[in-house]
Short mmCIF file of C-alpha atoms and ligand atoms in Angstrom, two decimals:
data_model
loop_
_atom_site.label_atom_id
_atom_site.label_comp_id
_atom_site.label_asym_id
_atom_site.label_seq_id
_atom_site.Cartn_x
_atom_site.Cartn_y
_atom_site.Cartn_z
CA UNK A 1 -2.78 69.39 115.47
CA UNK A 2 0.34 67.40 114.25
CA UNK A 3 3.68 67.37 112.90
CA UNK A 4 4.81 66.16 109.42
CA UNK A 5 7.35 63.71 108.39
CA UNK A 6 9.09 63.10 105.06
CA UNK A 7 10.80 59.98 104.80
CA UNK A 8 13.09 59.28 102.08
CA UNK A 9 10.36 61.03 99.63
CA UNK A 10 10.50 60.87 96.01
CA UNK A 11 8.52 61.53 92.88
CA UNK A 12 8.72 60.41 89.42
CA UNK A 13 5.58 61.58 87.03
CA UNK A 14 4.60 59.12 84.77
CA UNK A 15 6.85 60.75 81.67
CA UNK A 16 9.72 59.52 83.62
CA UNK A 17 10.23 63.74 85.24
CA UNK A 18 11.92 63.12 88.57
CA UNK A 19 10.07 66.23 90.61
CA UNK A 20 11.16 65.33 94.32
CA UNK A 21 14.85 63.22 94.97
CA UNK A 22 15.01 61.39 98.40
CA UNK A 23 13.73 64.17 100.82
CA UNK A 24 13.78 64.01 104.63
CA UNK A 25 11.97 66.33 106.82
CA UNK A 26 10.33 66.79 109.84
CA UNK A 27 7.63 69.54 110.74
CA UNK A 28 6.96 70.21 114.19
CA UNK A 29 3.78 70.24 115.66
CA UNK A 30 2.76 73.82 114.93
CA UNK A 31 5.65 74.85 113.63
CA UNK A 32 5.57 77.07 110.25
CA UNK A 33 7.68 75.98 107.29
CA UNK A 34 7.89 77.44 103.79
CA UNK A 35 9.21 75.67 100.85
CA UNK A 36 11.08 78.20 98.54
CA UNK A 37 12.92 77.94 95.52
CA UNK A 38 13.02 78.75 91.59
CA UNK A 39 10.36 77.77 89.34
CA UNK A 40 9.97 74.05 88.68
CA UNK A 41 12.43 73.13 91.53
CA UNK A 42 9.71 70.44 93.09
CA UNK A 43 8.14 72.75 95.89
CA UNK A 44 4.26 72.42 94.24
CA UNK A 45 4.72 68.64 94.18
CA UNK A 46 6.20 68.70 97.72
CA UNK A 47 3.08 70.01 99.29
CA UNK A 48 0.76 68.41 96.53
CA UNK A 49 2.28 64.93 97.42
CA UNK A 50 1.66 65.74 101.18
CA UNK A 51 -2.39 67.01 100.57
CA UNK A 52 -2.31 63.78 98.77
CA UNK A 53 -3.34 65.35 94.96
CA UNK A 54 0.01 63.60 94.05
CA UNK A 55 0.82 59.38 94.35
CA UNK A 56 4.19 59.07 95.98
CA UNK A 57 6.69 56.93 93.93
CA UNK A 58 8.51 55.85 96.79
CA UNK A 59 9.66 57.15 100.35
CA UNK A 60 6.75 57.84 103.65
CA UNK A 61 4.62 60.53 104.71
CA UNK A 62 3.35 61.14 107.97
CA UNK A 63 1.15 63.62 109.26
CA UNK A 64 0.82 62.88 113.25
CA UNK A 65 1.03 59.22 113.93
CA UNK A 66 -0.71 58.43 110.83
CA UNK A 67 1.49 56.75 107.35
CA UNK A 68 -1.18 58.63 105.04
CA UNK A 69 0.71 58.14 101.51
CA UNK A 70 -2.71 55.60 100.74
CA UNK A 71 -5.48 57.74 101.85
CA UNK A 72 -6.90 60.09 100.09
CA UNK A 73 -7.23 64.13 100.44
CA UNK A 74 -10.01 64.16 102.29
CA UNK A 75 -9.13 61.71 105.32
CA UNK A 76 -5.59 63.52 105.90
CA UNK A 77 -7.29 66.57 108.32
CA UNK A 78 -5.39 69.32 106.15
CA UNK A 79 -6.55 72.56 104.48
CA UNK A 80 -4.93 73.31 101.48
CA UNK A 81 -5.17 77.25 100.08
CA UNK A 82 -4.47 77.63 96.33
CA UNK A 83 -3.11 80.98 94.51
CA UNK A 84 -6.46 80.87 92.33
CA UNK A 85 -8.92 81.23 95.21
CA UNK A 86 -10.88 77.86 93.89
CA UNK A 87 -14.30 79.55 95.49
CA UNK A 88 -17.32 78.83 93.80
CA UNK A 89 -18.73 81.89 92.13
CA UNK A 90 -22.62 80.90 92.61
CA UNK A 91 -22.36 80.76 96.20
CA UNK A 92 -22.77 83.53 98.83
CA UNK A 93 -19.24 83.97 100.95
CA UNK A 94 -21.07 82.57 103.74
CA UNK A 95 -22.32 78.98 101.74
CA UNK A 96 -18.51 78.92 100.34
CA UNK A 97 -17.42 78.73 103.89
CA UNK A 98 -19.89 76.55 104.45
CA UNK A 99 -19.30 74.38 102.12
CA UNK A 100 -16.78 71.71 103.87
CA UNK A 101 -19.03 71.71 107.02
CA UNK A 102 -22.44 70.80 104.98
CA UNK A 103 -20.34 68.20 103.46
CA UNK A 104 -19.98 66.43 106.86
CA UNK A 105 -23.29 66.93 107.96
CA UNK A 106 -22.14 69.30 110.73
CA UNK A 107 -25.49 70.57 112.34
CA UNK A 108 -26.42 74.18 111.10
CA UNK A 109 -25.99 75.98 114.34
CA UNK A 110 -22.43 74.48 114.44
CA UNK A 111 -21.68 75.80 110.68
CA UNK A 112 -23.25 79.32 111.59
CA UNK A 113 -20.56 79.72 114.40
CA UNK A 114 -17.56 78.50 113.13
CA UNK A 115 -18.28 80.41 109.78
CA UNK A 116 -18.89 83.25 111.75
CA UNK A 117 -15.74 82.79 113.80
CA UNK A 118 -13.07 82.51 111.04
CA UNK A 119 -15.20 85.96 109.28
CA UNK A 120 -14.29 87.19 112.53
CA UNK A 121 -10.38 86.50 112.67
CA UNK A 122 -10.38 87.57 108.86
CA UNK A 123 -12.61 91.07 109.26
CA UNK A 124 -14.59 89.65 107.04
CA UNK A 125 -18.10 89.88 108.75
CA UNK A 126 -19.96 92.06 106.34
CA UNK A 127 -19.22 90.33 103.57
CA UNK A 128 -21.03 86.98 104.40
CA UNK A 129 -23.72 87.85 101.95
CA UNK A 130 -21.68 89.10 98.75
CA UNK A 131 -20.62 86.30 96.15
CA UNK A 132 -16.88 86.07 95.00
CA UNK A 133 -17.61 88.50 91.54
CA UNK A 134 -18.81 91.14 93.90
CA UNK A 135 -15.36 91.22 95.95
CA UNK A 136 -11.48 92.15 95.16
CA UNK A 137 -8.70 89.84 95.10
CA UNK A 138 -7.58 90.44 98.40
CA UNK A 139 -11.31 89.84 99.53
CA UNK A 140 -11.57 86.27 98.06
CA UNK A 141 -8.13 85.08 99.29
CA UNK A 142 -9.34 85.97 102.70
CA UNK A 143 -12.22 83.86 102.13
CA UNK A 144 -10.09 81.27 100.52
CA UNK A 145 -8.46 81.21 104.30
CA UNK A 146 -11.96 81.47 105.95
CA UNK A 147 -13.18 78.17 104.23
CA UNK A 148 -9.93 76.62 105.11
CA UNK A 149 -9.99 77.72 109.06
CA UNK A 150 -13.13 76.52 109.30
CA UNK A 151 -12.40 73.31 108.85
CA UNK A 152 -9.88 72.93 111.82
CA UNK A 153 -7.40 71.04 110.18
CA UNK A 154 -4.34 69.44 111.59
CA UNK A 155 -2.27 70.96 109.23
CA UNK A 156 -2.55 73.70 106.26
CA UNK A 157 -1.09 73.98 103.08
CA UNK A 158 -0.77 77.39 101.36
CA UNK A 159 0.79 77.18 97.74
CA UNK A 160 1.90 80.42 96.74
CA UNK A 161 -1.23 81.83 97.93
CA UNK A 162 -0.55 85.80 97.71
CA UNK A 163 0.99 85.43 94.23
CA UNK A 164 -2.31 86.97 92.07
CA UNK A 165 -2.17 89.95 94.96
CA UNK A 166 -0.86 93.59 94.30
CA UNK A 167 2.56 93.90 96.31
CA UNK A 168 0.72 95.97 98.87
CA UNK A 169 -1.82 93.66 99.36
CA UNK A 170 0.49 91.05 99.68
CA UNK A 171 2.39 92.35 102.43
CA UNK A 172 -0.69 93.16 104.19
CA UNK A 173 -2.13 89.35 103.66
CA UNK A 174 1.10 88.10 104.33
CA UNK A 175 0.95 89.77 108.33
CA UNK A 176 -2.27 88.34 108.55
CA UNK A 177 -0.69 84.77 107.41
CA UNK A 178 1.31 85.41 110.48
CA UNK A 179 -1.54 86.62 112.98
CA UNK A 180 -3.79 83.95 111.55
CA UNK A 181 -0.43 81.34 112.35
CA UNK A 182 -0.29 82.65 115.75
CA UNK A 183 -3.68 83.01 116.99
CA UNK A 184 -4.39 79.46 115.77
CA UNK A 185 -1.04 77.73 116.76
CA UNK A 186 -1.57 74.84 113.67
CA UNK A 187 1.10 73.20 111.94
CA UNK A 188 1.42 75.07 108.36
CA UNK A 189 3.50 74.32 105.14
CA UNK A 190 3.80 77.17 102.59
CA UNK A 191 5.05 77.49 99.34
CA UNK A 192 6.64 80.27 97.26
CA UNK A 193 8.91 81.60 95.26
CA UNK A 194 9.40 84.90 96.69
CA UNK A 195 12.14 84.99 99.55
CA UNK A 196 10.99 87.94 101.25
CA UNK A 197 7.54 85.71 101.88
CA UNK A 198 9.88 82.90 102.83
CA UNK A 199 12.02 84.71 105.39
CA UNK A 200 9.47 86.39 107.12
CA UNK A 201 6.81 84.04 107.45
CA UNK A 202 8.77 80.64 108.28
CA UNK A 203 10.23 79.58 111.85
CA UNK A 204 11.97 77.45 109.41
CA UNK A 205 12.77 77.73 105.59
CA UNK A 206 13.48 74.82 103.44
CA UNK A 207 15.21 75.67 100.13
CA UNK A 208 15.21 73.81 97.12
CA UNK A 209 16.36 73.45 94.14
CA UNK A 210 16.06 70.74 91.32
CA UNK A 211 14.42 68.72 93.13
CA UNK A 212 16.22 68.52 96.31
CA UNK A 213 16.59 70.18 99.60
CA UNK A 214 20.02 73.02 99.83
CA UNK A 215 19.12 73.92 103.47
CA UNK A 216 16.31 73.69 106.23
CA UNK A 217 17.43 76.56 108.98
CA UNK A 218 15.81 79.57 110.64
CA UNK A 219 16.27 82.57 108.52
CA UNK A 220 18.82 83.95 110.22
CA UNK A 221 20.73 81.40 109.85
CA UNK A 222 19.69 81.27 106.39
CA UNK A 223 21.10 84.55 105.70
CA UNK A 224 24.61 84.50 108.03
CA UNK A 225 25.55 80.86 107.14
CA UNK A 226 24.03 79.33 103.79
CA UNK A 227 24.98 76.09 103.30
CA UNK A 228 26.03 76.40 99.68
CA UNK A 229 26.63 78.70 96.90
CA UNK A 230 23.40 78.02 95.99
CA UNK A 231 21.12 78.89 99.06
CA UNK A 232 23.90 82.22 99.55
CA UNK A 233 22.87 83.02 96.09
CA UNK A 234 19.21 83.06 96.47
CA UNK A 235 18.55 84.12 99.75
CA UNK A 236 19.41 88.17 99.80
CA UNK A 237 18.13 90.65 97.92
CA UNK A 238 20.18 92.39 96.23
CA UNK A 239 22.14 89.05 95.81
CA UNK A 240 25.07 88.06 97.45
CA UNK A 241 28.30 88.81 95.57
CA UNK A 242 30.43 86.33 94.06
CA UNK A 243 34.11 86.25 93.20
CA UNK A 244 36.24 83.32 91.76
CA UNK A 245 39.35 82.83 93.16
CA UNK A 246 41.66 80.05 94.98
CA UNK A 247 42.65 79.38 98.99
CA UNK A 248 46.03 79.31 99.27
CA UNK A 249 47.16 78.90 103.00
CA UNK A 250 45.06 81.62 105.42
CA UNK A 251 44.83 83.61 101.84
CA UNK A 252 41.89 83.87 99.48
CA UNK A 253 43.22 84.95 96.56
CA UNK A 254 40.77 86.80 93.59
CA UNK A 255 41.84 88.52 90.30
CA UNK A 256 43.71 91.27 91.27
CA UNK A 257 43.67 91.15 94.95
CA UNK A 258 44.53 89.06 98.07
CA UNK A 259 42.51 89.16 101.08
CA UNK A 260 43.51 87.16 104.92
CA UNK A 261 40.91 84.42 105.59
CA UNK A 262 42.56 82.84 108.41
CA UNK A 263 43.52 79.07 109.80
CA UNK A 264 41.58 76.02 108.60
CA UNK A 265 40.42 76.45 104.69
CA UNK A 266 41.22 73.65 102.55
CA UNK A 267 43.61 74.65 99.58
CA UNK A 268 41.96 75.51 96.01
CA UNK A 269 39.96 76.72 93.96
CA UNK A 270 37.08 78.68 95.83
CA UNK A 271 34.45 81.61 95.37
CA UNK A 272 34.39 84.47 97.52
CA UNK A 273 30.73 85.43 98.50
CA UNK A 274 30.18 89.21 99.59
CA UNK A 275 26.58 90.71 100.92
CA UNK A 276 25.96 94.12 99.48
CA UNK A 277 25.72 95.12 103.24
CA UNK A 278 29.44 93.97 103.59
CA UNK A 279 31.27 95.88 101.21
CA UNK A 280 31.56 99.01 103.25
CA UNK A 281 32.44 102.78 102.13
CA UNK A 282 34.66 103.33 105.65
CA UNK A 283 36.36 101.17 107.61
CA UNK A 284 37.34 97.59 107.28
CA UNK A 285 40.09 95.63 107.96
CA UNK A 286 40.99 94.66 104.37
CA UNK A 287 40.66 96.97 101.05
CA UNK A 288 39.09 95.75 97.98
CA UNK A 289 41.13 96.86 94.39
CA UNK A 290 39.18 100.45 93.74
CA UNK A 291 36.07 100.58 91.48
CA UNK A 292 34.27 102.68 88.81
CA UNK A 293 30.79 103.34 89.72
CA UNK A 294 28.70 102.50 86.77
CA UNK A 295 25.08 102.96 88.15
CA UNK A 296 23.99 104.36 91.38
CA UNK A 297 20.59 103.91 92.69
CA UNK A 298 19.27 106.29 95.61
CA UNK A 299 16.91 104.78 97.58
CA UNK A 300 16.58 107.32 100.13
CA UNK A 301 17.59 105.11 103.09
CA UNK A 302 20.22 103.23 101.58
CA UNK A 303 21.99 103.98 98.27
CA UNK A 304 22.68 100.85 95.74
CA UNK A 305 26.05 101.10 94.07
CA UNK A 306 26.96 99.07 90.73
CA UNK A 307 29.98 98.11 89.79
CA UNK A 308 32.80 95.92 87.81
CA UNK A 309 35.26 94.12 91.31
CA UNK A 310 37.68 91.70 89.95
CA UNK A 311 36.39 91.08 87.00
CA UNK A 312 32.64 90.34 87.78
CA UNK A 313 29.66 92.46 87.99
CA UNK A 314 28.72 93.54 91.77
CA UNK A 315 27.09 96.14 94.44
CA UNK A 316 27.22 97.45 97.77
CA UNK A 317 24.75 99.33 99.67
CA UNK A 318 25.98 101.90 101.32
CA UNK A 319 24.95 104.70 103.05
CA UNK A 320 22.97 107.84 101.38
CA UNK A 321 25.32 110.09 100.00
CA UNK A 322 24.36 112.27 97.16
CA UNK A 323 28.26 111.96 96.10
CA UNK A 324 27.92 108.52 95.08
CA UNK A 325 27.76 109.31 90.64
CA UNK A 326 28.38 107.27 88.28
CA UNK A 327 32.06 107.29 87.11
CA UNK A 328 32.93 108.31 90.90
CA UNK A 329 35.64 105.81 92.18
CA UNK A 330 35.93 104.55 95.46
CA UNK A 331 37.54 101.83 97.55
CA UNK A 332 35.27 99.30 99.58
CA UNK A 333 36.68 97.56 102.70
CA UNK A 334 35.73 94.15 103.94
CA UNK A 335 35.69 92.34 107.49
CA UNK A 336 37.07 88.71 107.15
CA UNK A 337 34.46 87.99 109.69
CA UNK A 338 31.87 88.78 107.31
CA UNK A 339 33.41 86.83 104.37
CA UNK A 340 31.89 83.78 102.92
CA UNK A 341 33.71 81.27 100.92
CA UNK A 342 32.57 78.26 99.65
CA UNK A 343 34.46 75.58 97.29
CA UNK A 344 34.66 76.06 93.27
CA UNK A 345 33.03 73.13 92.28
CA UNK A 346 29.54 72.55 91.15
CA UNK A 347 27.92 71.65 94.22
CA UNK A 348 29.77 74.97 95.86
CA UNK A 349 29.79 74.05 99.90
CA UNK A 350 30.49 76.41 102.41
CA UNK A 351 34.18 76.33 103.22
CA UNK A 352 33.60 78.88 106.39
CA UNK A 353 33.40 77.46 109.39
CA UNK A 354 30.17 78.34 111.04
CA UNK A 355 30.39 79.79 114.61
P1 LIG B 401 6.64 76.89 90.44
O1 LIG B 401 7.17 77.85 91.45
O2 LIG B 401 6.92 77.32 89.02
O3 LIG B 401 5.23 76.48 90.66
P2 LIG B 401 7.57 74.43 91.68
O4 LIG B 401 8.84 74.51 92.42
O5 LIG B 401 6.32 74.45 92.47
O6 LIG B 401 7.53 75.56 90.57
P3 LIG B 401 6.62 71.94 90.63
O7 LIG B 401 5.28 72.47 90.16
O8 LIG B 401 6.63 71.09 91.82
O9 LIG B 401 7.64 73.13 90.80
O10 LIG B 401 7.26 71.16 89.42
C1 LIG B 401 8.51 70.55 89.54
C2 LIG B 401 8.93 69.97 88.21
O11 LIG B 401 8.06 68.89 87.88
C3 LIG B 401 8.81 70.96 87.05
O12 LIG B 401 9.92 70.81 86.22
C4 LIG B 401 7.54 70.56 86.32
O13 LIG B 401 7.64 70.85 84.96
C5 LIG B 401 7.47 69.08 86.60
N1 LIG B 401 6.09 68.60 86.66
C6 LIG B 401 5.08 69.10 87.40
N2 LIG B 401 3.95 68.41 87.22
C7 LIG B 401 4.23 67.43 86.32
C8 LIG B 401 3.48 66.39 85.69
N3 LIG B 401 2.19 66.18 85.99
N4 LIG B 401 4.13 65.60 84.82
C9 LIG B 401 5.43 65.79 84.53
N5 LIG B 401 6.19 66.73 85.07
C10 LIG B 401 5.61 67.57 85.95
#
């Protein structure tokens, strides 16, 4: 097993694209880390750069004690597990497991029980004999895993490996991710978009975006203190909320409405950030101007409200109430506590102090 460091990691493709700016990072030895962000934000090349399918421009990698940026794939000890299964359709699940083994010369009694070992973690014992046609997506990705674990890398590198999966079947590969993460204890580095994957699958989350790293917490701390307007805006689902505005004194003060912050803000212009979860139907210290309903989703548990605050589009969830119609209007009250602000400029850093 092993940790990985990123020194000072950057990537420029030859048509002068800068993928990766200047990243720092340190996985711990069997620690699990996803990589999430938008589409093209560098989280591909990240983990392509560490399997070594990618030259590094400039900046260190190191997987244990080992500098690896010159060597190739092969001699890094890591597993990498694609989104397109990569399994070779001419060979039995058993000889695609296989494979890596016969490729070292490991003696056959060795490749029998360690292929027969991972089909045993996976539940995938009776189908040692079927080739990849003759199985369902979910099938093959477990096999995907099965050639990787047999290999008993020091590290393994999912990218976006659930993505061709129905969303059942995702969330059902995804808690065996875990298991599989668990049972094994190795160091693992996964990538996707989706931040539902990303929150409940990492120990730690790294998010990016263009290129660079936002924020590398837990998720919890993801979720109750992003770092910027950018990592608040992406992690949550439905979205934070976010309203312009301007600190003046303990005062943030939006279109139409003033609410208490409290000591210690810097003065100016600022965006208020709001979690559905905290705009609340009763209670709170502090009202918000009232609203119009405009659409109002019932989700059984939880009811998603839609509306025009301040001047920009937002929701709440709130409780179930088959009162909540459209063209209702209500009054939402906030907890200070659970405001966010951060500052109004581009790079939008959070202004709350963190407890
Ligand atoms: P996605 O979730 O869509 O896969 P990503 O975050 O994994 O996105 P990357 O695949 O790492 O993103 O790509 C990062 C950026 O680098 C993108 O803008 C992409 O167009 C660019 N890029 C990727 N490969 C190359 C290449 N070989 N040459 C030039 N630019 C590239």
């Amino acid at each position: 097993m092993a940790g990985i460091i990123l020194r000072d990691l950057y990537k420029r493709y030859p048509n002068g694209f800068e993928a990766v700016h200047h990243q720092n990072l340190e996985v711990n030895d069997g620690e699990f880390v996803v990589l999430v962000g938008p589409s093209g934000c560098g989280k591909s090349t990240t983990l392509r750069l560490i399997a070594g399918l990618e030259e590094v421009t400039s900046g260190e990698i190191r997987i244990g004690e080992r500098l690896v940026n010159e060597l190739p794939p092969a001699e890094r000890d890591i597993a990498m597990v694609f989104q397109n299964y990569a399994l070779y359709p001419h060979m039995t699940v058993f000889e695609n497991m296989a494979f890596a083994l016969r490729m070292r010369k490991a003696p056959q009694e060795e490749v029998v029980k360690r292929v027969q070992e991972a089909a045993r973690i996976l539940s995938i014992e009776p189908l040692l004999e079927r080739r990849p046609r003759e199985m369902s997506g979910g099938q093959r990705q477990r096999v995907a895993l099965g050639r990787a674990i047999v290999r008993n890398p020091a590290v393994f590198l999912f990218d976006e490996p659930l993505s061709n999966l129905d969303a059942k079947l995702r969330v059902q590969m995804r808690t065996e991710i875990a298991r599989l993460h668990r049972s094994l204890g190795t160091t693992m580095i996964y990538v996707t978009h989706d931040q539902v994957e990303a929150m409940t699958l990492g120990d730690r989350i790294v998010v990016m975006n263009a290129g660079v790293i936002q924020q590398v917490d837990g998720p919890l701390q993801l979720y109750e203190a992003p770092a910027n307007r950018f990592v608040a805006g992406f992690i949550g689902s439905p979205s934070m909320n976010f309203l312009p505005g301007r600190i003046e004194g303990e005062d943030f003060i939006g279109e139409g409405f003033t609410l208490h912050m409290g000591p210690g803000l810097p003065a100016g212009s600022a965006e208020l950030g709001l979690r559905p979860e905290d705009l609340l139907s009763k209670g709170g210290e502090q009202q918000l101007p009232e609203v119009e309903l405009e659409v109002v989703e019932q989700m059984g548990h939880e009811s998603l409200v839609y509306f025009t605050l301040a001047g920009t589009q937002a929701v709440a969830r709130l409780e179930p109430d088959l009162e909540l119609r459209p063209g209702k209007r209500i009054c939402l009250g906030v907890n200070s506590a659970r405001c966010h602000l951060f500052a109004g400029d581009e790079n939008g850093r959070r202004l709350t102090p963190t407890a």
